[in-house]
XYZ file of C-alpha atoms in Angstrom:
293
model
C 3.787 15.529 14.609
C 7.116 15.422 12.682
C 9.018 14.720 15.927
C 7.826 11.187 15.164
C 6.512 9.526 12.028
C 3.504 7.336 12.800
C 2.771 4.403 10.482
C -0.666 2.760 10.457
C -0.609 -0.694 8.829
C -3.844 -2.353 7.726
C -4.040 -6.086 8.432
C -6.535 -8.665 7.243
C -6.875 -12.432 7.174
C -4.459 -14.106 4.752
C -2.186 -11.101 4.271
C 1.401 -11.774 3.165
C 3.662 -11.433 6.199
C 6.787 -10.599 4.191
C 4.921 -7.656 2.653
C 4.575 -6.289 6.174
C 7.723 -7.378 7.982
C 10.126 -6.954 5.059
C 9.916 -3.173 4.769
C 8.544 -2.257 8.208
C 10.938 -4.612 9.996
C 13.729 -2.689 8.304
C 12.288 0.758 8.956
C 10.689 0.892 12.399
C 13.251 -0.708 14.754
C 16.236 1.242 13.318
C 15.227 4.659 14.609
C 13.119 6.236 17.353
C 11.570 8.405 14.652
C 9.128 5.791 13.334
C 6.261 4.258 15.304
C 3.886 1.533 14.172
C 0.293 0.566 14.885
C -1.405 -2.497 13.406
C -5.056 -2.076 12.467
C -7.469 -4.979 11.928
C -9.888 -4.173 9.088
C -12.342 -6.932 10.019
C -14.076 -4.929 12.795
C -13.869 -7.782 15.263
C -14.712 -7.238 18.958
C -12.286 -6.091 21.652
C -9.356 -6.596 22.119
C -9.323 -6.168 18.352
C -10.414 -9.696 17.501
C -8.554 -12.740 16.349
C -5.137 -12.753 14.795
C -4.856 -11.702 11.191
C -2.750 -14.459 9.720
C -1.524 -16.129 6.576
C -2.189 -19.678 5.528
C 0.962 -21.163 7.091
C -0.111 -20.147 10.579
C 2.031 -17.065 11.181
C -0.217 -14.678 13.060
C -0.143 -11.055 14.117
C -2.288 -9.518 16.842
C -3.373 -6.005 15.808
C -3.486 -3.324 18.504
C -6.079 -1.081 16.866
C -9.506 -1.613 15.358
C -10.648 0.014 12.130
C -13.341 1.920 14.030
C -10.712 3.337 16.386
C -8.484 4.354 13.500
C -11.357 6.168 11.806
C -12.131 8.116 14.992
C -8.628 9.541 15.272
C -8.948 12.213 12.607
C -7.151 15.289 13.907
C -6.421 13.721 17.279
C -3.084 13.083 18.911
C -2.002 9.622 17.856
C -3.136 10.035 14.266
C -0.822 8.757 11.517
C 1.572 10.026 8.873
C 1.736 6.968 6.603
C -0.943 4.435 5.736
C 0.658 1.076 4.921
C -1.249 -1.636 3.018
C 0.340 -5.074 2.502
C -0.807 -7.545 -0.113
C -1.873 -11.158 0.142
C -4.599 -13.468 -1.111
C -6.997 -12.040 1.452
C -7.341 -8.840 -0.568
C -9.520 -10.692 -3.100
C -12.546 -10.712 -0.838
C -11.965 -7.183 0.474
C -12.249 -5.530 -2.950
C -15.878 -6.709 -3.096
C -16.865 -4.904 0.118
C -18.004 -1.347 -0.766
C -18.437 -0.309 2.877
C -14.914 -1.383 3.797
C -13.516 0.296 0.684
C -15.158 3.587 1.635
C -13.646 3.315 5.124
C -10.176 2.584 3.764
C -10.661 5.481 1.354
C -11.264 7.805 4.301
C -7.945 6.725 5.819
C -6.215 7.256 2.474
C -7.611 10.789 2.271
C -6.218 11.600 5.720
C -2.786 10.066 5.148
C 0.058 12.396 4.106
C 1.805 9.298 2.711
C 0.476 5.948 1.438
C 2.761 2.926 0.985
C 1.557 -0.372 -0.496
C 3.355 -3.637 -1.224
C 2.377 -6.268 -3.771
C -1.421 -6.563 -4.146
C -1.933 -3.936 -1.477
C -2.077 -1.523 -4.419
C -5.046 -3.475 -5.817
C -6.911 -2.876 -2.568
C -5.902 0.792 -2.653
C -6.983 1.147 -6.285
C -10.384 -0.377 -5.492
C -11.077 2.650 -3.285
C -10.733 4.914 -6.320
C -7.959 6.963 -4.722
C -5.332 5.821 -7.241
C -7.346 7.136 -10.193
C -5.076 9.174 -12.448
C -1.866 8.042 -10.735
C 0.896 5.677 -11.781
C 1.231 2.498 -9.729
C 2.490 -1.078 -9.837
C 1.619 -4.400 -8.261
C 2.591 -8.085 -8.240
C 3.714 -9.371 -11.648
C 2.691 -12.998 -11.178
C -1.010 -12.347 -11.857
C -0.655 -9.020 -13.635
C -3.280 -9.583 -16.343
C -5.735 -10.988 -13.842
C -5.312 -8.300 -11.209
C -5.014 -4.954 -12.940
C -8.334 -4.897 -14.906
C -10.157 -5.335 -11.601
C -9.382 -1.801 -10.540
C -10.317 -0.036 -13.753
C -13.755 0.754 -12.364
C -13.670 0.613 -8.550
C -16.661 0.166 -6.271
C -18.871 -1.545 -8.856
C -22.242 -2.245 -7.244
C -23.532 -5.167 -9.327
C -20.630 -7.560 -8.605
C -22.017 -10.315 -10.810
C -20.483 -12.751 -13.252
C -21.989 -14.103 -16.487
C -24.106 -17.188 -15.880
C -23.524 -17.111 -12.117
C -26.532 -15.066 -10.970
C -28.641 -15.735 -7.895
C -30.691 -18.904 -8.303
C -28.582 -19.949 -11.268
C -30.107 -17.421 -13.614
C -27.990 -15.709 -16.250
C -26.818 -12.176 -15.511
C -25.314 -9.489 -17.688
C -21.503 -9.607 -17.435
C -20.079 -6.892 -15.276
C -17.267 -5.163 -17.207
C -16.013 -3.422 -14.086
C -14.418 -6.529 -12.603
C -13.767 -10.120 -13.436
C -14.965 -12.737 -11.015
C -12.428 -13.863 -8.425
C -14.219 -17.175 -8.154
C -14.275 -18.358 -11.777
C -11.611 -15.894 -13.007
C -13.665 -14.861 -16.045
C -12.097 -11.704 -17.395
C -14.592 -9.155 -18.692
C -12.032 -6.419 -19.270
C -12.455 -6.937 -23.023
C -16.054 -5.684 -22.698
C -15.009 -2.248 -21.441
C -15.316 -0.920 -25.015
C -12.078 1.004 -25.108
C -12.469 2.950 -21.872
C -9.143 4.287 -20.601
C -7.897 2.741 -17.351
C -8.225 5.098 -14.412
C -5.029 3.795 -12.824
C -1.868 4.036 -14.922
C -0.397 0.627 -14.170
C 3.367 0.332 -14.670
C 4.343 -3.282 -15.330
C 8.098 -2.745 -15.552
C 8.803 -1.194 -12.167
C 10.299 -2.372 -8.895
C 8.310 0.387 -7.262
C 6.509 3.556 -8.363
C 6.281 6.935 -6.645
C 3.544 9.312 -7.764
C 2.309 12.093 -5.525
C 1.874 10.797 -1.990
C 1.596 7.197 -3.215
C 4.450 4.683 -3.091
C 3.478 1.306 -4.565
C 5.855 -1.650 -4.616
C 5.768 -4.663 -6.894
C 5.696 -8.259 -5.648
C 6.625 -9.068 -2.034
C 10.407 -8.550 -1.740
C 10.179 -5.401 -3.853
C 8.652 -3.947 -0.718
C 12.081 -3.939 0.916
C 13.632 -1.915 -1.903
C 10.653 0.435 -1.777
C 11.015 0.553 2.008
C 14.485 2.052 1.716
C 13.112 4.535 -0.826
C 10.477 5.386 1.784
C 13.247 6.009 4.325
C 15.026 8.274 1.861
C 11.803 10.256 1.364
C 10.569 10.577 4.953
C 13.371 10.234 7.515
C 14.192 13.332 9.553
C 17.449 13.430 11.529
C 17.120 14.045 15.307
C 18.666 17.510 15.141
C 16.177 18.599 12.456
C 12.946 17.393 14.029
C 10.492 20.189 14.662
C 6.901 20.192 15.790
C 4.530 21.188 13.038
C 1.975 19.820 10.588
C 2.874 18.000 7.393
C 1.836 20.262 4.514
C 1.073 19.641 0.862
C 3.650 21.170 -1.479
C 2.482 24.506 -2.878
C 0.950 24.157 -6.319
C -0.115 20.536 -5.845
C -3.787 19.663 -6.059
C -6.107 16.798 -5.252
C -5.989 14.184 -2.513
C -2.807 12.544 -3.763
C -0.473 15.505 -3.291
C 3.198 15.198 -2.462
C 3.587 16.294 1.151
C 6.485 18.200 2.683
C 7.825 17.048 6.068
C 9.197 19.877 8.251
C 12.913 19.454 8.877
C 13.389 16.953 6.053
C 16.879 16.969 4.550
C 17.207 14.857 1.409
C 20.935 14.213 1.839
C 20.621 13.132 5.482
C 17.634 10.926 4.705
C 19.455 9.179 1.875
C 22.516 8.654 4.064
C 20.294 7.125 6.742
C 18.678 4.775 4.213
C 22.094 3.590 3.021
C 23.296 3.159 6.612
C 20.271 1.038 7.578
C 20.708 -1.142 4.474
C 24.383 -1.622 5.359
C 23.630 -2.597 8.965
C 21.145 -5.200 7.697
C 23.661 -6.495 5.119
C 21.099 -5.744 2.441
C 21.935 -4.672 -1.107
C 19.407 -1.974 -1.900
C 18.358 -1.889 -5.559
C 17.955 1.867 -5.847
C 16.706 2.025 -9.440
C 12.913 1.469 -9.463
C 13.050 0.789 -13.201
C 15.478 -2.110 -12.790
C 12.846 -4.850 -12.655
C 14.125 -8.339 -13.530
C 10.691 -9.843 -12.869
C 8.936 -8.018 -15.666
C 7.982 -10.380 -18.490
C 9.883 -8.303 -21.039
C 13.070 -8.935 -19.030
C 12.802 -12.709 -19.432
C 14.405 -12.838 -22.844
């Protein structure tokens, strides 16, 4: 498997194209080491349904269905990194418990998970980010992050908006994406399960790499290169293994043949060929509210 690094990217209607093409357009075409498959989460019929697209009409035709991706556990053609972009379309997906369980299965199988922007909100809704540090888009920070404090809530109701117009008990697990009522104040002091980091260009914790808003995905993408790239002369066939002493489903994973110095040199070389100035410090976040003084 380490002779190539297979990336599986989840696509959905109204995803943000720059979240996808910014980092992956920098990573995949620059080396024969990385391969990419695009998976449609909407379970549409063959050949993998309609285009997943954003509101301005830019479309992408996935080449893999979610059902096919789920069947590939342990098979040749499985993946090394699960990539989840953000976009407004995530708002409806976090209310689908069946889809969240399916995405959670892919997360469990992935040696590495990379999200951009609100892709981390979708990841957190699966429960797999519980106990880990992560970041997301800053623009709607207060609105977005309480939503993932208690993932997979089953009631999914909002005060005064019950079926037939009847009043319902507010659900403290989420706030409604329709009326934007925020019930996080009703959680009664419960500690968040995800340790959200507001001042961060990107965050690495265990096998999870989460980038902040949109273009932060490119900076995180070069960090991903520096953490996963294996030079041609060092590529060996063998399974990716969790580092000894790690525990849980979010372990850091060791890639056979990985050389930190060579990987970092490759990341810098790719950035130079793209005429891109890589912001290498994940804590240097000019878009955090505390930086706007």
